[in-house]
Short mmCIF file of C-alpha atoms and ligand atoms in Angstrom, two decimals:
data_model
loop_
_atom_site.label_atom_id
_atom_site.label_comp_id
_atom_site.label_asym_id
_atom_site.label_seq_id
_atom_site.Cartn_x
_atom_site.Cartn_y
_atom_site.Cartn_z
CA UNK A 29 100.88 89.04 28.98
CA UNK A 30 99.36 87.62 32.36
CA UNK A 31 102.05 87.42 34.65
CA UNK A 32 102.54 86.16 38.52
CA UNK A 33 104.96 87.42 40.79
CA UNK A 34 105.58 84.77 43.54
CA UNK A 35 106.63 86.86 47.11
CA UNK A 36 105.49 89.32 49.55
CA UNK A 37 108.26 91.10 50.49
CA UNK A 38 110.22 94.41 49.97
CA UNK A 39 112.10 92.87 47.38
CA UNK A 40 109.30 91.12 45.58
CA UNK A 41 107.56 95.37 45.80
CA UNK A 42 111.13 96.50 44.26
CA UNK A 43 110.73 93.96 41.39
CA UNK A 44 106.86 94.89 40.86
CA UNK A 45 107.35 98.39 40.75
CA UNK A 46 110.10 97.89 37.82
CA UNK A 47 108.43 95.51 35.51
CA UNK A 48 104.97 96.91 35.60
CA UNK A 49 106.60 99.49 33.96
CA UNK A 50 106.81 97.63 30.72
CA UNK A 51 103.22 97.69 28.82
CA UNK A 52 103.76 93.84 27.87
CA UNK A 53 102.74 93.34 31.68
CA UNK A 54 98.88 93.60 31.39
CA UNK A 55 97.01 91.70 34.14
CA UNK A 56 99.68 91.65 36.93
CA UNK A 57 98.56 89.18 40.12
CA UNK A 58 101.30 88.64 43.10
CA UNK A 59 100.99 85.92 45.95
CA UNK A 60 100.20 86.92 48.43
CA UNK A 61 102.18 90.30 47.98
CA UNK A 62 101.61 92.91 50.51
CA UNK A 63 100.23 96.62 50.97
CA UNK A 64 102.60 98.37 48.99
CA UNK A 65 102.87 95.65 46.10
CA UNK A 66 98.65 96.01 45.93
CA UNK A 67 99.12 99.52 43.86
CA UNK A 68 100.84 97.47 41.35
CA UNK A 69 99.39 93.99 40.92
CA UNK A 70 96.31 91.87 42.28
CA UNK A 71 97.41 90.67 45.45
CA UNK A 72 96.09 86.89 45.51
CA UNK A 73 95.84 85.39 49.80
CA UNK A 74 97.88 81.84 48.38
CA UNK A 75 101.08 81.60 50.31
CA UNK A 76 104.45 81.27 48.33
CA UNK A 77 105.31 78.07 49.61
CA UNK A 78 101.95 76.57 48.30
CA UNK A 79 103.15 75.28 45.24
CA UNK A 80 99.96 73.85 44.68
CA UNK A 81 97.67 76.69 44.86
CA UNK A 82 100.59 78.37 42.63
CA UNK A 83 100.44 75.87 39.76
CA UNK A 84 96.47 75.99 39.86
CA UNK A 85 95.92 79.77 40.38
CA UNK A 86 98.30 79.91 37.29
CA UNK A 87 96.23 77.45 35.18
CA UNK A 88 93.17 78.64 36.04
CA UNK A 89 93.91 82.46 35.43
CA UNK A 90 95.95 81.41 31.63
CA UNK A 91 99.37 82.89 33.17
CA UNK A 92 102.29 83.65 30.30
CA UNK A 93 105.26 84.48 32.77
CA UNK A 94 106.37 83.90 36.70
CA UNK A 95 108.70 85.38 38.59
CA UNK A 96 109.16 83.30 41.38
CA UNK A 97 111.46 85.33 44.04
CA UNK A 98 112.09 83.72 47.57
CA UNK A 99 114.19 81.02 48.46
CA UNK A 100 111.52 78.44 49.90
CA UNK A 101 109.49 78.01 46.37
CA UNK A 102 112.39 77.96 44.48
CA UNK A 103 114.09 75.15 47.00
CA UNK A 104 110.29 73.52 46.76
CA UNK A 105 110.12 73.42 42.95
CA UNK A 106 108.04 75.69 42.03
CA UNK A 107 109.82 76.85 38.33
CA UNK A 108 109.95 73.05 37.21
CA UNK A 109 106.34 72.60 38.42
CA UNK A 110 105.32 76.54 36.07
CA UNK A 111 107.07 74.86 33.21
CA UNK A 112 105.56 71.66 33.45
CA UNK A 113 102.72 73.00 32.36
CA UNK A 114 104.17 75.20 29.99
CA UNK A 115 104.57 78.82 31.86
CA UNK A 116 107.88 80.33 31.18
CA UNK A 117 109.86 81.46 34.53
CA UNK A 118 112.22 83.97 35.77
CA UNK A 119 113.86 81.90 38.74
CA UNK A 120 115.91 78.54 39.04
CA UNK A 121 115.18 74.94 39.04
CA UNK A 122 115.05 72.78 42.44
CA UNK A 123 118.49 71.42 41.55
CA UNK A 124 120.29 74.02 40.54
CA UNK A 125 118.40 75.79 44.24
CA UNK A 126 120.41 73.69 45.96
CA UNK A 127 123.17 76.56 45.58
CA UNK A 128 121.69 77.60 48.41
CA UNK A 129 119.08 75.58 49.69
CA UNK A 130 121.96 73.26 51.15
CA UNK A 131 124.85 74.74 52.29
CA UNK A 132 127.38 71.68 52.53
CA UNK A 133 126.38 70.86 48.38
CA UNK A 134 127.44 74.41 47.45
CA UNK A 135 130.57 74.04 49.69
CA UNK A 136 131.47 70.92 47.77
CA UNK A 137 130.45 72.00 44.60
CA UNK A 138 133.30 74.95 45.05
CA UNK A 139 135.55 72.68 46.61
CA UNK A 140 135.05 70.34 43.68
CA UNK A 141 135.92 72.97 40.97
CA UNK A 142 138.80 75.67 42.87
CA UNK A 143 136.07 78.12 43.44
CA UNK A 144 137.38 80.09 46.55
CA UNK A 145 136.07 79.71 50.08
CA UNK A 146 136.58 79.50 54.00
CA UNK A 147 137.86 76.31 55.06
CA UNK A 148 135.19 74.06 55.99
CA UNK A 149 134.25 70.46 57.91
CA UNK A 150 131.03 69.22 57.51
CA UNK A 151 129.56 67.33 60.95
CA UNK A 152 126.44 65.15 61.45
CA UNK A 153 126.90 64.27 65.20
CA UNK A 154 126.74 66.71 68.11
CA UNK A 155 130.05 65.25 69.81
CA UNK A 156 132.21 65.63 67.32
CA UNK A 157 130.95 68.81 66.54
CA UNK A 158 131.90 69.74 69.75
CA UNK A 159 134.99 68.55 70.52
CA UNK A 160 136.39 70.04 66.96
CA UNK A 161 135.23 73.26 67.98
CA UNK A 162 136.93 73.12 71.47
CA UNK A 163 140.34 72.67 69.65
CA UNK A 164 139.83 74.98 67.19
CA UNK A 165 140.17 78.89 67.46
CA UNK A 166 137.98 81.60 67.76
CA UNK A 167 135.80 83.32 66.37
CA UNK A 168 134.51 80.19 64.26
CA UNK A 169 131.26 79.94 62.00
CA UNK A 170 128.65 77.38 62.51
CA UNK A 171 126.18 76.85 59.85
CA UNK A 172 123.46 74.96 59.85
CA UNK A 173 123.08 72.73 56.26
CA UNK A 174 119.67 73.75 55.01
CA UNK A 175 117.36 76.93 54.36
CA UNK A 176 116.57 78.74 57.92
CA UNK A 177 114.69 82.36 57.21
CA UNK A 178 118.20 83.65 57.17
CA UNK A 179 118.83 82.84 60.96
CA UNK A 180 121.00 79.57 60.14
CA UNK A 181 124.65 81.05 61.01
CA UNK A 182 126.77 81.85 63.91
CA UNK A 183 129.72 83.64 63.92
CA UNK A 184 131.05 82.44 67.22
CA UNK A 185 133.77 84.86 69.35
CA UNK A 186 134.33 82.01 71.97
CA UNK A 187 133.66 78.43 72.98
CA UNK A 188 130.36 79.10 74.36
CA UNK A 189 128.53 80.75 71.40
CA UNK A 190 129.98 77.96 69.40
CA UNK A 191 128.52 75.04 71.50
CA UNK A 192 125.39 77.17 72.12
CA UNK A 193 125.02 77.55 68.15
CA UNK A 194 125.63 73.62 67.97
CA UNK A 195 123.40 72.60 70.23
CA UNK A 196 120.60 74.86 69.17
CA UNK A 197 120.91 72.94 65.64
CA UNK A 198 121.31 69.82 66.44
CA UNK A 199 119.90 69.02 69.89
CA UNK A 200 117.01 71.29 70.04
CA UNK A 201 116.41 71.19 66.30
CA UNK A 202 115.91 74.82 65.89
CA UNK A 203 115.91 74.80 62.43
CA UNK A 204 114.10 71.25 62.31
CA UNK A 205 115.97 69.33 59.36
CA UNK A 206 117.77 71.96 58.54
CA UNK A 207 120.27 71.56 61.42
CA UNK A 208 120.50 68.21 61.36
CA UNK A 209 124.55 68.36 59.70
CA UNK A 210 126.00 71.40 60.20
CA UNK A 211 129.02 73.00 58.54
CA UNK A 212 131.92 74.28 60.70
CA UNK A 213 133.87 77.21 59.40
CA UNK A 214 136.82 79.08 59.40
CA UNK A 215 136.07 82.83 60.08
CA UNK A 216 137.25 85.11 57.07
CA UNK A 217 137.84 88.95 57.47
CA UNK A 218 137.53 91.44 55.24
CA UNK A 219 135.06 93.78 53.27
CA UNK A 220 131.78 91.81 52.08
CA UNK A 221 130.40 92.55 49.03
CA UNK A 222 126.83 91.24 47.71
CA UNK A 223 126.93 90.66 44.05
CA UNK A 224 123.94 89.56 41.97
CA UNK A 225 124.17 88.89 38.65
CA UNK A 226 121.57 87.51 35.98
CA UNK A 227 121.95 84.32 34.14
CA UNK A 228 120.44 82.47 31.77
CA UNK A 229 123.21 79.39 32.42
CA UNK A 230 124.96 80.23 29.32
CA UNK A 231 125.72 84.10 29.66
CA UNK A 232 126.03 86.10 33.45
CA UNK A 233 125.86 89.32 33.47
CA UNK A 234 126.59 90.92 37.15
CA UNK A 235 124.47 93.92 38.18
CA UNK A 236 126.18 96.66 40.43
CA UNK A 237 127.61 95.08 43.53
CA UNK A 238 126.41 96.74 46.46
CA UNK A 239 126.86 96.18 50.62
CA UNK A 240 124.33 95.15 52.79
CA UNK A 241 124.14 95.77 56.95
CA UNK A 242 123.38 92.38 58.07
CA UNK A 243 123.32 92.64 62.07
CA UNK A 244 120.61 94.17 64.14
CA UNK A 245 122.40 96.88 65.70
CA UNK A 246 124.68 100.13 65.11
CA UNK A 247 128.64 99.19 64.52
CA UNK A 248 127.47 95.90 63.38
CA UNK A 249 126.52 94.56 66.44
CA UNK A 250 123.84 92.11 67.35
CA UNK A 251 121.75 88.85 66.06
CA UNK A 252 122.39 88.48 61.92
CA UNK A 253 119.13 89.76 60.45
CA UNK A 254 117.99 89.29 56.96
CA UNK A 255 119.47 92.84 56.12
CA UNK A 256 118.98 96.03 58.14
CA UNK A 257 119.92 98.37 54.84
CA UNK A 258 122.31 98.52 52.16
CA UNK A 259 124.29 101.05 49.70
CA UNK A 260 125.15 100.51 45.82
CA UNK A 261 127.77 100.41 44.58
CA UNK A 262 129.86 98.95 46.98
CA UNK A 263 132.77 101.05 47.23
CA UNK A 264 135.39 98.21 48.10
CA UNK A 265 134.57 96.40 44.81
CA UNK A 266 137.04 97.72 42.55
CA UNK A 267 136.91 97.19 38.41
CA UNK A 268 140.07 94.69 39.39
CA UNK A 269 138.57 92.98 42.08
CA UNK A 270 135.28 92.66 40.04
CA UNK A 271 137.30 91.29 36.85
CA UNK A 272 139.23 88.75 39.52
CA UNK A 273 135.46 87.69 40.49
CA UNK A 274 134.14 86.73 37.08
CA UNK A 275 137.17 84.79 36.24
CA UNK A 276 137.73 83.08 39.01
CA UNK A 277 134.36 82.62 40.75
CA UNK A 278 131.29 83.91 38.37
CA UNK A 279 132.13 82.23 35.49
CA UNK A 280 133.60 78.69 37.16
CA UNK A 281 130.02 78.85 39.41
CA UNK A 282 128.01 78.75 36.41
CA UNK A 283 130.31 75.84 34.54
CA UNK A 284 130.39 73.99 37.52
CA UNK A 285 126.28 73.54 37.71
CA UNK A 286 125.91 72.78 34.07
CA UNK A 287 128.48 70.43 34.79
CA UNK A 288 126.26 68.74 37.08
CA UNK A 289 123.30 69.42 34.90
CA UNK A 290 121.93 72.24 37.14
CA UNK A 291 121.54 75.01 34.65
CA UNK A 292 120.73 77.92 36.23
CA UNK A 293 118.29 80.75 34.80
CA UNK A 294 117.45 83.98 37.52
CA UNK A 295 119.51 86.01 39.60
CA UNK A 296 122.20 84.22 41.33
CA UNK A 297 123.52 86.04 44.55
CA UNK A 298 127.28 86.05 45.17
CA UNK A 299 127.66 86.94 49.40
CA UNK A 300 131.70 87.57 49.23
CA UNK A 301 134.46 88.31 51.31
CA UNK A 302 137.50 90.25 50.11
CA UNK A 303 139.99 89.08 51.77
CA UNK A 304 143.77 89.55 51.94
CA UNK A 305 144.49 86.73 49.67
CA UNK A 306 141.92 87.30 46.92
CA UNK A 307 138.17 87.65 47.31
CA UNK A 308 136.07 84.44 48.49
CA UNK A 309 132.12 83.18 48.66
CA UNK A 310 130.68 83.37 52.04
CA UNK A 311 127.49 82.41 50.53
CA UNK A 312 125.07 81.89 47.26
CA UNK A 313 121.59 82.48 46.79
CA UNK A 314 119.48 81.54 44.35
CA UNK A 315 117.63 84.68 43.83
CA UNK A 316 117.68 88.14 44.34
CA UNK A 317 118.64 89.64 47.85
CA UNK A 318 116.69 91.65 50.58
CA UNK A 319 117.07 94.27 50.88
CA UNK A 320 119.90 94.33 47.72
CA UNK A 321 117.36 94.55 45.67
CA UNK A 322 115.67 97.78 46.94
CA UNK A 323 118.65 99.43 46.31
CA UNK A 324 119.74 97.76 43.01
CA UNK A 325 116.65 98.31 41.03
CA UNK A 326 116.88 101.81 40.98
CA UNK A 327 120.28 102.02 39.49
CA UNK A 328 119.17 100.03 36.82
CA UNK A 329 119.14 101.89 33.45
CA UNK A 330 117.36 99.65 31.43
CA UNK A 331 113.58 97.60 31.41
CA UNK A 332 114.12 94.67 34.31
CA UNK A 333 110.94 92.76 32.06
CA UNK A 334 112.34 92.54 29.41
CA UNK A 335 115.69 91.05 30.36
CA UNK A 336 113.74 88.60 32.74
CA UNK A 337 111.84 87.13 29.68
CA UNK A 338 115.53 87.08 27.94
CA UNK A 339 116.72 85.15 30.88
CA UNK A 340 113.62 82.54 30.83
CA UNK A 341 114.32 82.01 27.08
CA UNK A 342 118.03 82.12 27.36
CA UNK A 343 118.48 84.86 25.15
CA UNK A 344 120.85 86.75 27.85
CA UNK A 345 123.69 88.02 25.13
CA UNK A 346 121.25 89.48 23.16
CA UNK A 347 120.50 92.22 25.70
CA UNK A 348 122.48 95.15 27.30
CA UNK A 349 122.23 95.46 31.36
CA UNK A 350 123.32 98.66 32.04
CA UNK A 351 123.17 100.95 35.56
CA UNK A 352 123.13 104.22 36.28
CA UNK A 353 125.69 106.32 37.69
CA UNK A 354 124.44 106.91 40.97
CA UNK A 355 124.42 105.89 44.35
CA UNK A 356 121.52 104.41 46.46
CA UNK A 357 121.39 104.27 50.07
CA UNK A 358 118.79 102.17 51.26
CA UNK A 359 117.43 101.65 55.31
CA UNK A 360 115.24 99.04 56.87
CA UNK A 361 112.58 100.15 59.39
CA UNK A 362 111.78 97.47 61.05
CA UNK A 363 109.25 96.37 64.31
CA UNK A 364 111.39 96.33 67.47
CA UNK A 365 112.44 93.12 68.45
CA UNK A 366 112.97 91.81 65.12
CA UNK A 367 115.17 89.43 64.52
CA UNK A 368 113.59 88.11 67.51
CA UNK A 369 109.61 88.37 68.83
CA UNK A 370 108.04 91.78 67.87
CA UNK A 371 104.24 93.11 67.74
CA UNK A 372 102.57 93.85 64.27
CA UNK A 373 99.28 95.79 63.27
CA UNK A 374 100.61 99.30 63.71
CA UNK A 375 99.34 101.95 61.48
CA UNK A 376 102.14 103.52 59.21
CA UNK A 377 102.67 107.60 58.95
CA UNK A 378 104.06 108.03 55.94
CA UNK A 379 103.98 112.17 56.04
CA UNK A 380 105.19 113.76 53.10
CA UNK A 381 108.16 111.40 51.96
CA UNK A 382 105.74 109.96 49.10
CA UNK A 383 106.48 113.61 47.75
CA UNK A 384 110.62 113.51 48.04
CA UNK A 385 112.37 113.49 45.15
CA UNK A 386 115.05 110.59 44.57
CA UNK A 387 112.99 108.41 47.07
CA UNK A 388 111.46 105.52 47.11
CA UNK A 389 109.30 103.59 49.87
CA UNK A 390 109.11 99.52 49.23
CA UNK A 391 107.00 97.76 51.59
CA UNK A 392 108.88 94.77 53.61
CA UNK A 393 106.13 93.86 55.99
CA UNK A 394 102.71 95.51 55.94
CA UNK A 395 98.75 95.37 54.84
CA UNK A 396 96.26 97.20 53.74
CA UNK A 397 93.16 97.64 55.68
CA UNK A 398 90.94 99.84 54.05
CA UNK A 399 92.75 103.26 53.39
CA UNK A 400 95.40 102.49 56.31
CA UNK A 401 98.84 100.80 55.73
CA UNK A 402 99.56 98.57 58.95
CA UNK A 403 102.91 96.94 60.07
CA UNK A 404 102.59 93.24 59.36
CA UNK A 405 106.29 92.15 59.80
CA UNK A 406 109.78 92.33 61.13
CA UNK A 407 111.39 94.12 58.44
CA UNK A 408 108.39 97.00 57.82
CA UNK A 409 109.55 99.34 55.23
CA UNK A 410 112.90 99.87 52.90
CA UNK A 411 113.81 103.40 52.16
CA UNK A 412 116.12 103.65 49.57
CA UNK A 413 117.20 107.83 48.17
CA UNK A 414 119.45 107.69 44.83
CA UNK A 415 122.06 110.50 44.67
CA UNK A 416 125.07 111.60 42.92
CA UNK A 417 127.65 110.22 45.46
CA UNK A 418 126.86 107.49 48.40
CA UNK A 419 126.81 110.97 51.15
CA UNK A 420 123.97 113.15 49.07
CA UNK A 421 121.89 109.38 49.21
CA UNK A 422 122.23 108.84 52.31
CA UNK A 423 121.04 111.98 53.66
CA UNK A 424 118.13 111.93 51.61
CA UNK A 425 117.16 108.63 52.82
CA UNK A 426 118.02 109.30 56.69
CA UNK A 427 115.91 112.71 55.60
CA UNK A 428 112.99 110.43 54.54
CA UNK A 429 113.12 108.00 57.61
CA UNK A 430 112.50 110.96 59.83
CA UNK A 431 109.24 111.31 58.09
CA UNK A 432 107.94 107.98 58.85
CA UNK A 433 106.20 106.88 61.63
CA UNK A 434 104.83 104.20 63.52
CA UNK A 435 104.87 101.91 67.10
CA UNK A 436 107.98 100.26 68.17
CA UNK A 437 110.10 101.24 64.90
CA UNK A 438 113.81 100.70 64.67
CA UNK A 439 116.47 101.13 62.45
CA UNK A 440 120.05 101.33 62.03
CA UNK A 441 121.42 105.08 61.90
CA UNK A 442 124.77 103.94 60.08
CA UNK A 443 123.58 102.43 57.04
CA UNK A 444 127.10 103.39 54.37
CA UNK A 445 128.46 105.17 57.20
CA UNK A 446 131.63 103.47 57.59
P1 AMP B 508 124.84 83.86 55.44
O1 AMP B 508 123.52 83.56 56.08
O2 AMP B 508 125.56 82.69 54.90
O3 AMP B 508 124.74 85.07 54.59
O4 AMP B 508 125.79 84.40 56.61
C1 AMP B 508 125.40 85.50 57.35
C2 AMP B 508 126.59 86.35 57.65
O5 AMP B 508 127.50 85.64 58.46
C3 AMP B 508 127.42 86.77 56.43
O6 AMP B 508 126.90 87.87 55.77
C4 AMP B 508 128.75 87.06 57.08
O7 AMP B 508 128.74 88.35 57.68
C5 AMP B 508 128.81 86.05 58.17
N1 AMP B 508 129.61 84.88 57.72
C6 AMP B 508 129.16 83.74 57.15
N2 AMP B 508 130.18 82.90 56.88
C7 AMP B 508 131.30 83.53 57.29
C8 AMP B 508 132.68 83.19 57.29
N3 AMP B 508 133.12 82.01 56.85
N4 AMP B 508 133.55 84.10 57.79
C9 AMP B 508 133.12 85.28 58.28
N5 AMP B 508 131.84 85.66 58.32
C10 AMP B 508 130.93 84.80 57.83
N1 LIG B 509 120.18 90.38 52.32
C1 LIG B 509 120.61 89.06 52.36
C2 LIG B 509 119.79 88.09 51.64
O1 LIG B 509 118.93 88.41 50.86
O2 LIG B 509 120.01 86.90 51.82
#
């Protein structure tokens, strides 16, 4: 089969890896992919948020089967626009995006159907914003309504992060339309869990939960990034607490989109919070996580191809999903700076890690120029070491960072620490 992959990230490298392992895949193209995705597939210079050049290359180059991983061409359309003309897709519809692509229409869509979350109020104007937020306790989350590279929330400890978060979105438009109605939220506490789970719309099946490391810094503190590392399984995320989910969240997601005629065929990504009164959804995604997925994929005990193309022809119950039992550890090396401004075009030392056992390198950020890897991007590389307990991974992978070098790298030394 001729297949795309749609991405340029560590997660879209994860994915690559795994299904050009099947020998259905035969001519393999991703765009724009990056350095380390270019051992694996022809890496094509068209930008996943050209839909255009997407649906042409496509055409023009008689593609069976797209995987279409980020959030901004699934939000944009780009599955209904493949199927058009006739490609079948791994990856949701633009409606059924909208899980995530607009935060206030998941947030009703739970409210609408007793799927448990924070407390919310949804605000269009700056003023009231503000004056809800002076009377209201701290911390607080502010949220801005639409996709924003993952920079959109604010978990406010006082008054003045709260009306700084506000008036980024809506004054300054920091987001641009994005911000323009924010969500105001009550601040839950707890464990969070990342689940992802495949669905066709008719059958989910969850994959091992896992934990990512969201803020910049050690001890969790700092700017929310994208994800500075992660471990699988999460250890929180009892069998209980994981039957509790699918009743009363997994399942009731699913029935409440094809209730609104928003079936919804990928990987669906449940961000949750166990808290003292049950567990609740932070957040969904409409597609796999970063870096969740570096860690996920090599637990998985089965071929990730072939239950894609059961997903994109709704076939889900027929296969078995199964993981391994092991424990991944996974750490982000990223540019310094990043979440903010950083410098790129650094060449990589890799040293001998490519050689360690139980480790694998997935490329976040970078591009090949000639024989040379070079640091294109905030997050750089993901590290992820499988082992028989979370400790023996993460040693390996912390043994495997120490390897790797290049200018201005950072990363977080407590990745499953704690
Ligand atoms: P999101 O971009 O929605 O994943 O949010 C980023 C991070 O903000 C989450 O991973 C949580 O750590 C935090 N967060 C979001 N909403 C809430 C909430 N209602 N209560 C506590 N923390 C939250
Ligand atoms: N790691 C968080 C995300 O993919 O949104």
């Amino acid at each position: 089969m001729n297949v795309i992959l749609i991405g340029g990230g560590g997660r879209e490298h994860a994915i690559a890896k795994y299904i050009a392992k099947n020998p259905k895949v035969e001519n393999f193209y991703a765009l724009p992919g990056n350095g380390g995705i270019s051992k694996f597939a022809e890496c094509v210079k068209i930008s996943a948020e050209d839909i255009e050049g997407i649906v042409s290359f496509a055409k023009n180059n008689s593609i069976d089967f797209a995987i279409v991983a980020p959030d901004d061409p699934l939000a944009l359309g780009c599955v209904d626009k493949l199927e058009e003309i006739g490609i079948k897709c791994f990856g949701c519809s633009q409606d059924a995006a909208m899980i995530e692509s607009s935060k206030i229409f998941a947030k009703e869509l739970m409210t609408k159907n007793n799927i448990p979350t924070a407390k919310y109020k949804i605000f269009t104007k700056i003023d009231e914003a503000l004056s809800y937020v002076a009377t209201s306790d701290c911390p607080i989350v502010i949220k801005a309504d639409g996709l924003a590279k993952g920079k959109g929330v604010t978990v406010a400890e006082n008054f003045k992060q709260a009306r700084e978060a506000i008036m980024s979105c809506m004054r300054d438009k920091t987001f641009g339309k994005s911000g323009e109605r924010i969500l105001i939220e009550e601040c839950l506490t707890g464990h969070e869990v990342t689940v992802l789970a495949f669905t066709d719309g008719k059958t989910i099946i969850p994959m091992i939960s896992s934990m990512d490391h969201k803020r910049a810094y050690d001890g969790n503190k700092g700017a929310n990034t994208g994800g500075m590392g992660v471990i699988a399984p999460n250890p929180y995320y009892t069998k209980e607490i994981a039957d509790e989910c699918m009743e009363k969240i997994f399942i009731p997601t699913i029935n409440a989109l094809n209730s609104e005629n928003r079936k919804f065929k990928g990987c669906l990504y449940f961000g949750l919070m166990l808290t003292k009164d049950g567990a609740k959804v932070i957040e969904y995604n409409c597609r796999f996580g970063d870096p969740e997925t570096e860690a996920i994929l090599p637990l998985l005990d089965g071929d990730l191809f072939e239950i894609m193309l059961a997903v994109s022809e709704e076939r889900l119950n027929e296969v078995e999903v199964k993981f391994k039992n092991l424990c991944s550890c996974c750490v982000i090396l990223a540019s310094s700076g990043y979440p903010g401004n950083y410098l790129t075009g650094y060449e990589i030392d890799f040293g001998d890690v490519e050689k360690m056992p139980d480790v694998e390198i997935f490329h976040c950020g970078t591009k090949r120029e000639g024989n040379k890897i070079l640091t294109s991007g905030g997050r750089v590389l993901a590290i992820n070491a499988v082992g028989e307990s979370l400790e023996i991974a993460r040693e390996k992978s912390y043994e495997a960072v120490k390897q790797i070098k290049f200018e201005n790298m950072r990363y977080r030394s407590d990745i499953g620490a704690n």
